[in-house]
Coordinates of N, CA and C in Angstrom, one line a residue:
M20 N 7.5 171.7 206.9 CA 6.7 171.5 205.7 C 5.6 172.6 205.7
T21 N 5.4 173.1 204.5 CA 4.3 174.1 204.3 C 3.0 173.5 204.4
E22 N 2.0 174.3 204.6 CA 0.6 173.8 204.7 C 0.2 173.3 203.3
Q23 N 0.6 174.0 202.2 CA 0.3 173.6 200.9 C 0.9 172.2 200.6
A24 N 2.2 172.1 201.0 CA 2.9 170.8 200.7 C 2.2 169.7 201.4
T25 N 1.8 169.9 202.7 CA 1.1 168.9 203.4 C -0.2 168.5 202.7
A26 N -0.9 169.5 202.1 CA -2.1 169.2 201.4 C -1.8 168.4 200.1
A27 N -0.6 168.7 199.5 CA -0.3 167.9 198.3 C 0.0 166.5 198.6
A28 N 0.6 166.2 199.7 CA 0.9 164.8 200.1 C -0.4 164.1 200.4
A29 N -1.5 164.8 200.8 CA -2.7 164.1 201.2 C -3.7 164.0 200.0
L30 N -3.3 164.4 198.8 CA -4.3 164.5 197.8 C -4.8 163.1 197.4
T31 N -3.9 162.1 197.5 CA -4.3 160.7 197.2 C -4.1 159.9 198.5
P32 N -4.8 158.7 198.6 CA -4.6 157.9 199.8 C -3.2 157.3 199.9
A33 N -2.9 156.9 201.1 CA -1.6 156.2 201.3 C -1.5 155.0 200.4
I34 N -0.3 154.7 200.0 CA 0.0 153.6 199.1 C 0.2 152.3 199.9
A35 N -0.7 151.4 199.7 CA -0.6 150.1 200.5 C 0.2 149.1 199.8
D36 N 1.3 148.7 200.3 CA 2.1 147.6 199.8 C 2.6 147.8 198.4
G37 N 2.5 149.1 197.9 CA 3.0 149.4 196.6 C 4.5 149.8 196.6
P38 N 5.1 149.9 195.5 CA 6.5 150.3 195.4 C 6.7 151.7 196.0
Q39 N 7.7 151.9 196.7 CA 8.0 153.2 197.3 C 9.0 154.0 196.6
T40 N 9.3 153.5 195.4 CA 10.2 154.2 194.5 C 9.6 154.3 193.1
I41 N 9.6 155.5 192.6 CA 9.1 155.7 191.2 C 10.2 156.2 190.3
K42 N 10.0 156.0 189.0 CA 11.0 156.4 188.0 C 10.4 157.4 187.1
V43 N 11.1 158.5 186.9 CA 10.6 159.6 186.1 C 11.6 159.9 185.0
I44 N 11.1 160.2 183.8 CA 12.0 160.7 182.7 C 11.4 162.1 182.4
I45 N 12.3 163.1 182.4 CA 11.9 164.4 182.2 C 12.7 165.1 181.1
S46 N 12.1 166.0 180.3 CA 12.8 166.8 179.4 C 13.3 168.1 180.1
G47 N 14.0 169.0 179.3 CA 14.6 170.1 180.0 C 13.7 171.2 180.4
G48 N 12.5 171.3 179.7 CA 11.6 172.5 179.9 C 11.1 172.7 181.3
F49 N 10.8 171.6 182.0 CA 10.3 171.7 183.4 C 11.3 171.3 184.4
A50 N 12.5 171.0 184.0 CA 13.5 170.4 184.8 C 13.9 171.2 186.0
S51 N 14.1 172.5 185.8 CA 14.6 173.3 186.9 C 13.5 173.4 188.0
V52 N 12.2 173.5 187.7 CA 11.2 173.5 188.6 C 11.1 172.2 189.4
Y53 N 11.2 171.1 188.6 CA 11.2 169.8 189.2 C 12.3 169.6 190.2
R54 N 13.5 170.0 189.9 CA 14.6 169.8 190.8 C 14.4 170.6 192.1
D55 N 13.8 171.8 191.9 CA 13.6 172.6 193.1 C 12.7 172.0 194.1
V56 N 11.6 171.4 193.6 CA 10.5 170.9 194.5 C 10.6 169.4 194.8
L57 N 11.3 168.7 194.1 CA 11.3 167.2 194.3 C 11.7 166.8 195.8
P58 N 12.7 167.5 196.4 CA 13.0 167.1 197.8 C 11.8 167.2 198.7
E59 N 11.0 168.2 198.5 CA 9.8 168.4 199.4 C 8.8 167.3 199.2
F60 N 8.7 166.8 197.9 CA 7.8 165.7 197.6 C 8.3 164.4 198.3
E61 N 9.6 164.2 198.2 CA 10.1 163.0 198.8 C 10.0 163.0 200.3
R62 N 10.2 164.2 200.9 CA 10.1 164.3 202.4 C 8.7 164.1 202.9
S63 N 7.8 164.7 202.1 CA 6.4 164.7 202.6 C 5.6 163.4 202.3
T64 N 6.1 162.6 201.4 CA 5.4 161.4 201.1 C 6.2 160.1 201.4
G65 N 7.5 160.2 201.6 CA 8.3 159.0 201.8 C 8.5 158.2 200.6
I66 N 8.1 158.7 199.4 CA 8.4 158.1 198.1 C 9.7 158.6 197.6
S67 N 10.5 157.6 197.2 CA 11.8 158.0 196.5 C 11.6 158.1 195.0
V68 N 12.3 159.0 194.4 CA 12.2 159.2 193.0 C 13.5 159.0 192.3
E69 N 13.6 158.2 191.3 CA 14.8 158.1 190.4 C 14.5 158.8 189.1
T70 N 15.4 159.7 188.7 CA 15.1 160.6 187.6 C 16.1 160.4 186.5
G71 N 15.5 160.2 185.3 CA 16.3 160.2 184.0 C 15.9 161.4 183.2
S72 N 16.6 161.6 182.1 CA 16.3 162.7 181.3 C 16.2 162.3 179.8
G73 N 15.5 163.1 179.0 CA 15.4 162.8 177.6 C 14.7 164.0 176.9
A74 N 14.9 164.1 175.6 CA 14.3 165.2 174.8 C 12.8 164.9 174.6
S75 N 12.0 165.9 174.5 CA 10.6 165.7 174.2 C 10.3 165.2 172.8
E76 N 11.1 165.7 171.8 CA 10.9 165.2 170.5 C 12.3 165.1 169.8
G77 N 12.2 164.7 168.6 CA 13.5 164.5 167.8 C 13.7 163.1 167.5
T78 N 15.0 162.8 167.2 CA 15.4 161.4 166.8 C 16.6 161.0 167.7
G79 N 16.8 159.7 167.7 CA 18.0 159.2 168.4 C 17.8 158.8 169.8
P80 N 18.8 158.3 170.5 CA 18.7 157.6 171.8 C 18.4 158.6 172.9
K81 N 18.6 159.9 172.7 CA 18.4 160.8 173.8 C 16.9 161.3 174.0
T82 N 16.0 160.9 173.1 CA 14.6 161.2 173.2 C 13.9 160.3 174.2
I83 N 12.9 160.8 174.8 CA 12.1 160.0 175.7 C 11.4 158.9 174.9
R84 N 10.9 159.2 173.7 CA 10.2 158.2 172.9 C 11.2 157.0 172.6
H85 N 12.4 157.3 172.2 CA 13.3 156.2 171.9 C 13.6 155.4 173.2
Q86 N 13.8 156.0 174.3 CA 14.1 155.3 175.5 C 13.0 154.3 175.9
L87 N 11.7 154.8 175.9 CA 10.6 154.0 176.2 C 10.5 152.8 175.2
A88 N 10.7 153.1 173.9 CA 10.5 152.1 172.9 C 11.6 151.0 173.0
N89 N 12.7 151.4 173.6 CA 13.8 150.4 173.7 C 14.1 149.9 175.1
G90 N 13.0 149.8 175.9 CA 13.1 149.1 177.1 C 13.3 149.8 178.4
T91 N 13.6 151.2 178.3 CA 13.7 151.9 179.5 C 12.4 152.0 180.3
K92 N 12.4 151.7 181.6 CA 11.2 151.7 182.4 C 11.0 153.0 183.1
A93 N 9.7 153.5 183.1 CA 9.4 154.7 183.8 C 8.0 154.6 184.3
D94 N 7.7 155.4 185.4 CA 6.3 155.5 185.9 C 5.7 156.8 185.4
V95 N 6.5 157.8 185.3 CA 6.0 159.2 184.9 C 6.9 159.8 183.9
V96 N 6.3 160.4 182.9 CA 7.1 161.2 181.9 C 6.7 162.7 182.1
I97 N 7.6 163.6 181.9 CA 7.3 165.0 181.9 C 8.0 165.7 180.7
L98 N 7.2 166.2 179.8 CA 7.7 166.7 178.5 C 6.7 167.6 177.9
S99 N 7.1 168.1 176.7 CA 6.2 169.1 176.0 C 5.0 168.3 175.6
R100 N 3.9 169.0 175.4 CA 2.6 168.4 175.0 C 2.7 167.8 173.6
E101 N 3.6 168.4 172.8 CA 3.8 167.9 171.4 C 4.5 166.5 171.5
G102 N 5.4 166.4 172.4 CA 6.1 165.1 172.6 C 5.2 164.0 173.2
L103 N 4.4 164.5 174.2 CA 3.4 163.6 174.8 C 2.4 163.0 173.8
R104 N 2.1 163.8 172.8 CA 1.1 163.4 171.8 C 1.7 162.1 171.1
S105 N 3.0 162.2 170.8 CA 3.6 161.0 170.1 C 3.6 159.8 171.0
L106 N 3.9 160.0 172.2 CA 3.9 158.8 173.2 C 2.5 158.2 173.3
T107 N 1.5 159.1 173.3 CA 0.1 158.6 173.4 C -0.3 157.8 172.1
E108 N 0.1 158.3 171.0 CA -0.1 157.6 169.7 C 0.6 156.2 169.8
D109 N 1.7 156.1 170.5 CA 2.4 154.8 170.6 C 1.8 153.9 171.6
G110 N 0.8 154.4 172.3 CA 0.1 153.6 173.3 C 0.9 153.4 174.6
R111 N 1.8 154.4 174.9 CA 2.7 154.3 176.0 C 2.2 155.2 177.2
I112 N 1.0 155.8 177.1 CA 0.5 156.7 178.2 C -0.8 156.2 178.7
R113 N -1.0 156.2 180.0 CA -2.2 155.8 180.6 C -3.3 156.8 180.3
A114 N -4.4 156.4 179.7 CA -5.4 157.4 179.4 C -5.9 158.2 180.6
G115 N -6.1 159.5 180.4 CA -6.7 160.3 181.4 C -5.7 160.7 182.5
S116 N -4.4 160.4 182.4 CA -3.4 160.7 183.4 C -2.7 162.0 183.2
E117 N -2.9 162.6 182.0 CA -2.1 163.8 181.7 C -2.5 165.0 182.5
A118 N -1.5 165.8 182.9 CA -1.7 167.1 183.6 C -0.7 168.1 183.1
G119 N -1.3 169.2 182.6 CA -0.4 170.3 182.2 C 0.2 171.0 183.4
L120 N 1.5 171.2 183.5 CA 2.1 171.7 184.7 C 2.5 173.2 184.5
A121 N 3.1 173.6 183.4 CA 3.5 175.0 183.2 C 3.8 175.2 181.8
T122 N 3.7 176.5 181.4 CA 4.0 176.9 180.0 C 5.3 177.7 180.0
A123 N 6.0 177.7 178.8 CA 7.2 178.4 178.6 C 7.2 178.9 177.2
P124 N 7.4 180.3 177.0 CA 7.5 180.8 175.6 C 9.0 180.7 175.2
L125 N 9.2 180.9 173.9 CA 10.5 180.8 173.3 C 11.2 182.2 173.5
A126 N 12.5 182.1 173.8 CA 13.3 183.3 174.0 C 14.6 183.1 173.4
A127 N 15.4 184.2 173.3 CA 16.8 184.1 172.7 C 17.8 184.5 173.8
A128 N 19.0 184.0 173.7 CA 20.0 184.3 174.6 C 21.4 184.5 173.9
V129 N 22.2 185.2 174.6 CA 23.6 185.4 174.1 C 24.6 185.0 175.2
R130 N 25.9 184.9 174.8 CA 26.9 184.7 175.9 C 26.9 185.8 176.9
A131 N 27.1 185.5 178.1 CA 27.2 186.5 179.2 C 28.2 187.6 178.8
G132 N 27.8 188.9 178.9 CA 28.6 190.0 178.6 C 28.6 190.5 177.2
S133 N 27.9 189.7 176.3 CA 27.8 190.1 174.9 C 26.7 191.1 174.7
R134 N 26.8 191.9 173.6 CA 25.7 192.9 173.4 C 24.4 192.1 173.2
K135 N 23.3 192.7 173.7 CA 22.0 192.1 173.6 C 21.2 192.8 172.4
P136 N 21.0 192.1 171.4 CA 20.3 192.7 170.2 C 18.8 192.9 170.5
D137 N 18.2 193.7 169.7 CA 16.7 193.9 169.8 C 16.1 192.7 169.0
I138 N 15.1 192.1 169.6 CA 14.4 191.0 168.9 C 12.9 191.2 169.1
G139 N 12.5 192.5 169.3 CA 11.1 192.8 169.7 C 10.1 192.6 168.6
N140 N 10.5 192.6 167.3 CA 9.6 192.4 166.2 C 10.3 191.6 165.1
D141 N 9.6 191.2 164.1 CA 10.1 190.4 163.1 C 11.4 191.0 162.4
I142 N 11.3 192.2 162.1 CA 12.4 192.9 161.4 C 13.7 192.9 162.3
A143 N 13.5 193.2 163.5 CA 14.6 193.2 164.5 C 15.2 191.8 164.7
L144 N 14.3 190.8 164.8 CA 14.8 189.5 165.0 C 15.6 189.0 163.8
R145 N 15.1 189.3 162.6 CA 15.8 188.9 161.4 C 17.2 189.5 161.4
K146 N 17.3 190.8 161.7 CA 18.6 191.4 161.7 C 19.5 190.8 162.8
A147 N 18.9 190.5 163.9 CA 19.7 189.8 165.0 C 20.3 188.5 164.6
L148 N 19.4 187.7 163.9 CA 19.9 186.4 163.4 C 20.9 186.5 162.3
I149 N 20.8 187.5 161.4 CA 21.8 187.7 160.4 C 23.1 188.1 161.0
D150 N 23.0 189.0 161.9 CA 24.3 189.5 162.6 C 24.9 188.4 163.4
A151 N 24.1 187.5 164.0 CA 24.7 186.4 164.7 C 25.4 185.4 163.8
G152 N 24.8 185.1 162.7 CA 25.3 184.1 161.8 C 25.2 182.7 162.2
Q153 N 25.7 182.3 163.4 CA 25.6 181.0 163.9 C 24.6 181.0 165.0
V154 N 23.6 180.2 164.9 CA 22.5 180.1 165.8 C 22.3 178.6 166.3
V155 N 22.0 178.4 167.5 CA 21.9 177.1 168.1 C 20.5 177.0 168.8
A156 N 20.0 175.8 168.8 CA 18.7 175.5 169.5 C 18.7 174.0 169.8
P157 N 17.8 173.6 170.8 CA 17.7 172.2 171.0 C 17.0 171.5 169.9
S158 N 17.2 170.3 169.6 CA 16.6 169.6 168.5 C 15.2 169.1 168.8
S159 N 14.7 169.4 170.0 CA 13.4 168.9 170.3 C 12.3 169.8 169.8
T160 N 11.2 170.0 170.4 CA 10.1 170.7 169.9 C 10.4 172.1 169.5
S161 N 11.2 172.9 170.3 CA 11.5 174.3 170.1 C 12.4 174.4 168.8
G162 N 13.4 173.5 168.7 CA 14.4 173.6 167.6 C 13.7 173.3 166.3
Q163 N 12.8 172.3 166.3 CA 12.1 171.9 165.1 C 11.2 173.1 164.7
Y164 N 10.6 173.8 165.6 CA 9.7 174.9 165.3 C 10.6 176.1 164.7
V165 N 11.7 176.3 165.3 CA 12.6 177.4 164.8 C 13.0 177.0 163.3
R166 N 13.4 175.8 163.1 CA 13.9 175.4 161.8 C 12.8 175.4 160.8
D167 N 11.6 174.9 161.1 CA 10.5 174.7 160.2 C 9.6 175.9 160.0
K168 N 9.5 176.8 161.0 CA 8.6 177.9 161.0 C 9.2 179.2 161.0
V169 N 10.1 179.5 162.0 CA 10.7 180.8 162.2 C 11.6 181.2 161.1
F170 N 12.6 180.3 160.8 CA 13.6 180.6 159.7 C 12.9 180.8 158.4
P171 N 12.0 179.9 157.9 CA 11.4 180.2 156.6 C 10.6 181.4 156.6
R172 N 9.9 181.7 157.7 CA 9.0 182.9 157.8 C 9.9 184.2 157.6
L173 N 11.1 184.2 158.1 CA 11.9 185.4 158.1 C 12.8 185.5 156.8
N174 N 12.7 184.4 156.0 CA 13.4 184.4 154.7 C 14.9 184.8 154.9
L175 N 15.5 184.0 155.7 CA 16.9 184.3 156.1 C 17.9 183.9 155.0
P176 N 19.0 184.6 154.8 CA 20.0 184.2 153.8 C 20.8 183.0 154.3
D177 N 21.5 182.4 153.4 CA 22.3 181.2 153.7 C 23.4 181.4 154.7
T178 N 23.7 182.7 154.9 CA 24.8 183.0 155.8 C 24.4 182.7 157.3
V179 N 23.1 182.5 157.5 CA 22.6 182.2 158.9 C 22.5 180.7 159.0
R180 N 23.3 180.1 159.9 CA 23.3 178.6 160.0 C 22.7 178.3 161.4
L181 N 21.8 177.3 161.3 CA 21.2 176.8 162.6 C 21.7 175.4 162.9
T182 N 22.2 175.3 164.1 CA 22.7 174.0 164.6 C 21.7 173.5 165.7
L183 N 21.3 172.3 165.5 CA 20.4 171.7 166.5 C 21.1 170.7 167.4
E184 N 21.1 170.9 168.7 CA 21.7 170.0 169.6 C 20.7 169.2 170.3
A185 N 21.0 168.0 170.8 CA 20.1 167.1 171.4 C 19.3 167.7 172.5
R186 N 20.0 168.4 173.4 CA 19.3 168.9 174.6 C 19.6 170.4 174.7
G187 N 18.8 171.1 175.5 CA 19.0 172.5 175.8 C 20.3 172.8 176.5
T188 N 20.7 171.9 177.4 CA 22.0 172.0 178.1 C 23.2 172.0 177.1
E189 N 23.1 171.2 176.0 CA 24.1 171.1 175.0 C 24.1 172.4 174.1
A190 N 22.9 172.9 173.8 CA 22.8 174.1 173.1 C 23.5 175.3 173.8
A191 N 23.2 175.3 175.1 CA 23.8 176.3 176.0 C 25.4 176.2 176.0
E192 N 25.9 175.0 176.0 CA 27.3 174.8 176.0 C 27.9 175.3 174.7
V193 N 27.2 175.1 173.5 CA 27.7 175.6 172.2 C 27.8 177.1 172.3
L194 N 26.8 177.7 172.8 CA 26.8 179.2 172.9 C 27.9 179.7 173.8
R195 N 28.1 179.1 175.0 CA 29.1 179.5 175.9 C 30.5 179.3 175.3
A196 N 30.7 178.3 174.5 CA 32.0 178.0 173.9 C 32.3 178.9 172.7
G197 N 31.4 179.7 172.3 CA 31.6 180.6 171.2 C 31.4 180.0 169.8
K198 N 30.8 178.8 169.8 CA 30.5 178.2 168.5 C 29.2 178.6 167.9
A199 N 28.4 179.4 168.6 CA 27.2 180.1 168.2 C 27.2 181.4 168.9
N200 N 26.4 182.3 168.3 CA 26.3 183.7 168.8 C 24.9 184.0 169.4
L201 N 24.0 183.1 169.1 CA 22.6 183.3 169.6 C 22.0 181.9 169.8
S202 N 21.3 181.7 170.9 CA 20.6 180.5 171.2 C 19.1 180.8 171.3
I203 N 18.2 179.9 170.8 CA 16.8 180.1 170.9 C 16.3 178.8 171.6
G204 N 15.4 179.0 172.6 CA 14.8 177.9 173.3 C 13.8 178.3 174.3
P205 N 13.2 177.4 175.0 CA 12.2 177.8 176.0 C 12.9 178.6 177.1
T206 N 12.2 179.7 177.6 CA 12.7 180.5 178.7 C 13.2 179.7 179.8
S207 N 12.5 178.6 180.2 CA 12.8 177.8 181.4 C 14.1 177.1 181.2
E208 N 14.6 176.8 180.0 CA 15.9 176.2 179.8 C 17.0 177.2 179.8
L209 N 16.7 178.3 179.2 CA 17.8 179.4 179.1 C 18.1 180.0 180.4
V210 N 17.1 180.3 181.3 CA 17.4 181.0 182.5 C 18.2 180.3 183.5
Q211 N 18.2 178.9 183.4 CA 18.9 178.1 184.4 C 20.4 177.9 184.0
E212 N 20.8 178.4 182.9 CA 22.1 178.1 182.4 C 23.1 179.3 182.8
S213 N 24.2 178.9 183.3 CA 25.2 179.9 183.6 C 26.0 180.3 182.4
G214 N 26.5 181.5 182.4 CA 27.4 181.9 181.2 C 26.6 182.4 180.0
I215 N 25.3 182.5 180.1 CA 24.5 183.0 179.0 C 23.5 183.9 179.6
E216 N 22.9 184.9 178.8 CA 22.0 185.8 179.3 C 20.8 185.9 178.3
V217 N 19.6 185.9 178.9 CA 18.4 186.0 178.0 C 18.3 187.4 177.5
V218 N 18.0 187.5 176.1 CA 17.8 188.7 175.5 C 16.4 189.2 175.6
G219 N 15.5 188.3 175.4 CA 14.0 188.6 175.4 C 13.3 187.5 174.7
L220 N 11.9 187.7 174.7 CA 11.1 186.7 174.0 C 11.0 187.0 172.5
L221 N 10.7 185.9 171.8 CA 10.5 186.0 170.4 C 9.2 186.8 170.1
P222 N 9.1 187.5 169.0 CA 7.9 188.3 168.7 C 6.6 187.5 168.8
P223 N 5.5 188.0 169.1 CA 4.3 187.3 169.3 C 3.9 186.4 168.1
D224 N 4.0 186.9 166.9 CA 3.6 186.2 165.7 C 4.6 185.1 165.3
L225 N 5.7 185.0 166.0 CA 6.7 183.9 165.7 C 6.8 183.1 167.0
Q226 N 6.0 183.3 168.0 CA 6.1 182.6 169.3 C 5.5 181.2 169.3
L227 N 6.2 180.4 170.1 CA 5.6 179.1 170.4 C 5.6 178.9 171.9
V228 N 4.5 178.8 172.5 CA 4.4 178.6 173.9 C 4.1 177.2 174.2
Q229 N 5.1 176.5 174.8 CA 5.0 175.1 175.0 C 4.4 174.8 176.4
T230 N 3.5 173.8 176.5 CA 3.0 173.4 177.8 C 3.7 172.1 178.2
F231 N 4.4 172.1 179.3 CA 5.1 170.9 179.8 C 4.1 170.1 180.6
T232 N 4.0 168.9 180.3 CA 2.9 168.0 180.8 C 3.4 166.8 181.4
A233 N 2.8 166.3 182.5 CA 3.2 165.1 183.1 C 2.1 164.0 182.8
A234 N 2.5 162.8 182.8 CA 1.6 161.7 182.5 C 2.1 160.4 183.1
I235 N 1.3 159.4 183.3 CA 1.7 158.1 183.8 C 1.9 157.2 182.6
V236 N 3.0 156.5 182.7 CA 3.3 155.5 181.6 C 2.4 154.3 181.7
S237 N 2.0 153.8 180.5 CA 1.0 152.7 180.5 C 1.4 151.5 181.3
D238 N 2.7 151.2 181.3 CA 3.1 150.0 182.1 C 3.8 150.3 183.4
A239 N 3.4 151.5 183.9 CA 4.0 151.9 185.2 C 3.9 150.9 186.3
Q240 N 5.0 150.7 187.0 CA 5.1 149.7 188.1 C 4.5 150.3 189.4
A241 N 4.4 151.6 189.5 CA 3.9 152.2 190.7 C 2.9 153.3 190.3
P242 N 1.8 153.0 189.7 CA 0.9 154.0 189.2 C 0.3 154.9 190.3
E243 N 0.0 154.4 191.5 CA -0.5 155.2 192.6 C 0.5 156.2 193.1
A244 N 1.7 155.8 193.3 CA 2.8 156.7 193.7 C 3.0 157.7 192.6
A245 N 2.9 157.3 191.3 CA 3.1 158.2 190.2 C 2.0 159.3 190.2
K246 N 0.8 158.9 190.5 CA -0.3 159.9 190.6 C 0.0 160.9 191.7
R247 N 0.5 160.5 192.8 CA 0.8 161.4 193.9 C 1.8 162.4 193.5
L248 N 2.8 162.0 192.7 CA 3.8 163.0 192.2 C 3.1 164.0 191.3
I249 N 2.3 163.5 190.4 CA 1.6 164.5 189.4 C 0.7 165.4 190.2
D250 N 0.0 164.9 191.2 CA -0.9 165.7 192.0 C -0.1 166.8 192.7
F251 N 1.1 166.4 193.3 CA 1.9 167.4 194.0 C 2.4 168.5 193.0
L252 N 2.8 168.1 191.8 CA 3.3 169.1 190.8 C 2.2 169.9 190.3
S253 N 1.0 169.5 190.4 CA -0.2 170.3 189.9 C -0.7 171.3 191.0
L254 N -0.4 171.1 192.2 CA -0.9 171.9 193.3 C -0.3 173.3 193.3
D255 N -1.1 174.4 193.5 CA -0.6 175.7 193.5 C -0.1 176.1 194.9
S256 N 1.0 175.3 195.3 CA 1.6 175.6 196.6 C 2.6 176.7 196.4
D257 N 3.0 177.3 197.5 CA 4.0 178.4 197.5 C 5.3 178.0 196.9
I258 N 5.7 176.8 197.3 CA 7.0 176.3 196.8 C 7.0 176.1 195.3
L259 N 5.9 175.6 194.7 CA 5.8 175.3 193.3 C 5.7 176.6 192.5
L260 N 4.8 177.5 193.0 CA 4.6 178.8 192.3 C 5.9 179.6 192.2
A261 N 6.6 179.6 193.3 CA 7.9 180.3 193.3 C 8.9 179.7 192.3
A262 N 9.0 178.4 192.3 CA 9.9 177.7 191.4 C 9.5 178.0 189.9
I263 N 8.2 178.0 189.6 CA 7.7 178.2 188.3 C 8.0 179.6 187.9
K264 N 7.9 180.6 188.8 CA 8.2 182.0 188.5 C 9.7 182.2 188.2
R265 N 10.5 181.5 189.0 CA 12.0 181.6 188.8 C 12.4 181.1 187.4
A266 N 11.7 180.1 186.9 CA 12.0 179.5 185.6 C 11.4 180.3 184.4
G267 N 10.7 181.4 184.7 CA 10.2 182.2 183.6 C 8.9 181.5 183.0
M268 N 8.3 180.7 183.8 CA 7.1 179.9 183.4 C 5.8 180.4 184.0
E269 N 4.7 179.9 183.6 CA 3.4 180.2 184.2 C 2.6 178.9 184.2
R270 N 1.6 178.9 185.1 CA 0.7 177.8 185.1 C -0.2 177.9 183.8
P271 N -0.6 176.7 183.2 CA -1.4 176.8 182.1 C -2.7 177.5 182.4
R272 N -3.2 178.2 181.4 CA -4.5 179.0 181.6 C -5.6 178.1 181.0
G273 N -6.7 178.1 181.7 CA -7.9 177.4 181.2 C -7.8 175.9 181.4

């Protein structure tokens, strides 16, 4: 165990007679980092973690909001700050428990081996989208932003079609299968997918940098253990910083 990981385990006192298993629901944006470091948390604390997944925003049963509203139990949620705002408005988040973990800008990707178009400015991105014709994105925070902000701003013709899939993994599968020629999403979701290659970041004036945030659910059964997980994910340990870098993410600034 690294010195930093040991420090993470000691950030909060030992849990007396509390549940030794916690339940987490996480969206795709921070998922690769979480998967990389979770075994170290479980080893260093003795706390077991059960993990479910859900979209930060959108509609339907695959969203975290829908799952919590329909009886799914969780101690911790990890999702975009925009999605967390809705859960807070629903009264499902314990006040003061939020912690920003990492940020991810929007990027575009193509199928592995395909030509990588220039998307370095608005004009180049518009041409790349027109040439692609079929574009896919997750239907969560990033996809809603692409649909409602990026496409209208670029005044794209009707020949450019945007498909929104429930999760980033599903958007990647559409791209791999040749049903779309360009995918847009958080860098952290694109870099972890096989069979696709990141082209680059969206231009600064069309960019959305999401902050993926952890929080304790208001009716958490193991709030102390939940806090230990959030403290662990917030610590600047070597293992966490390396995982964040691999995912194309950064720690939040300020």
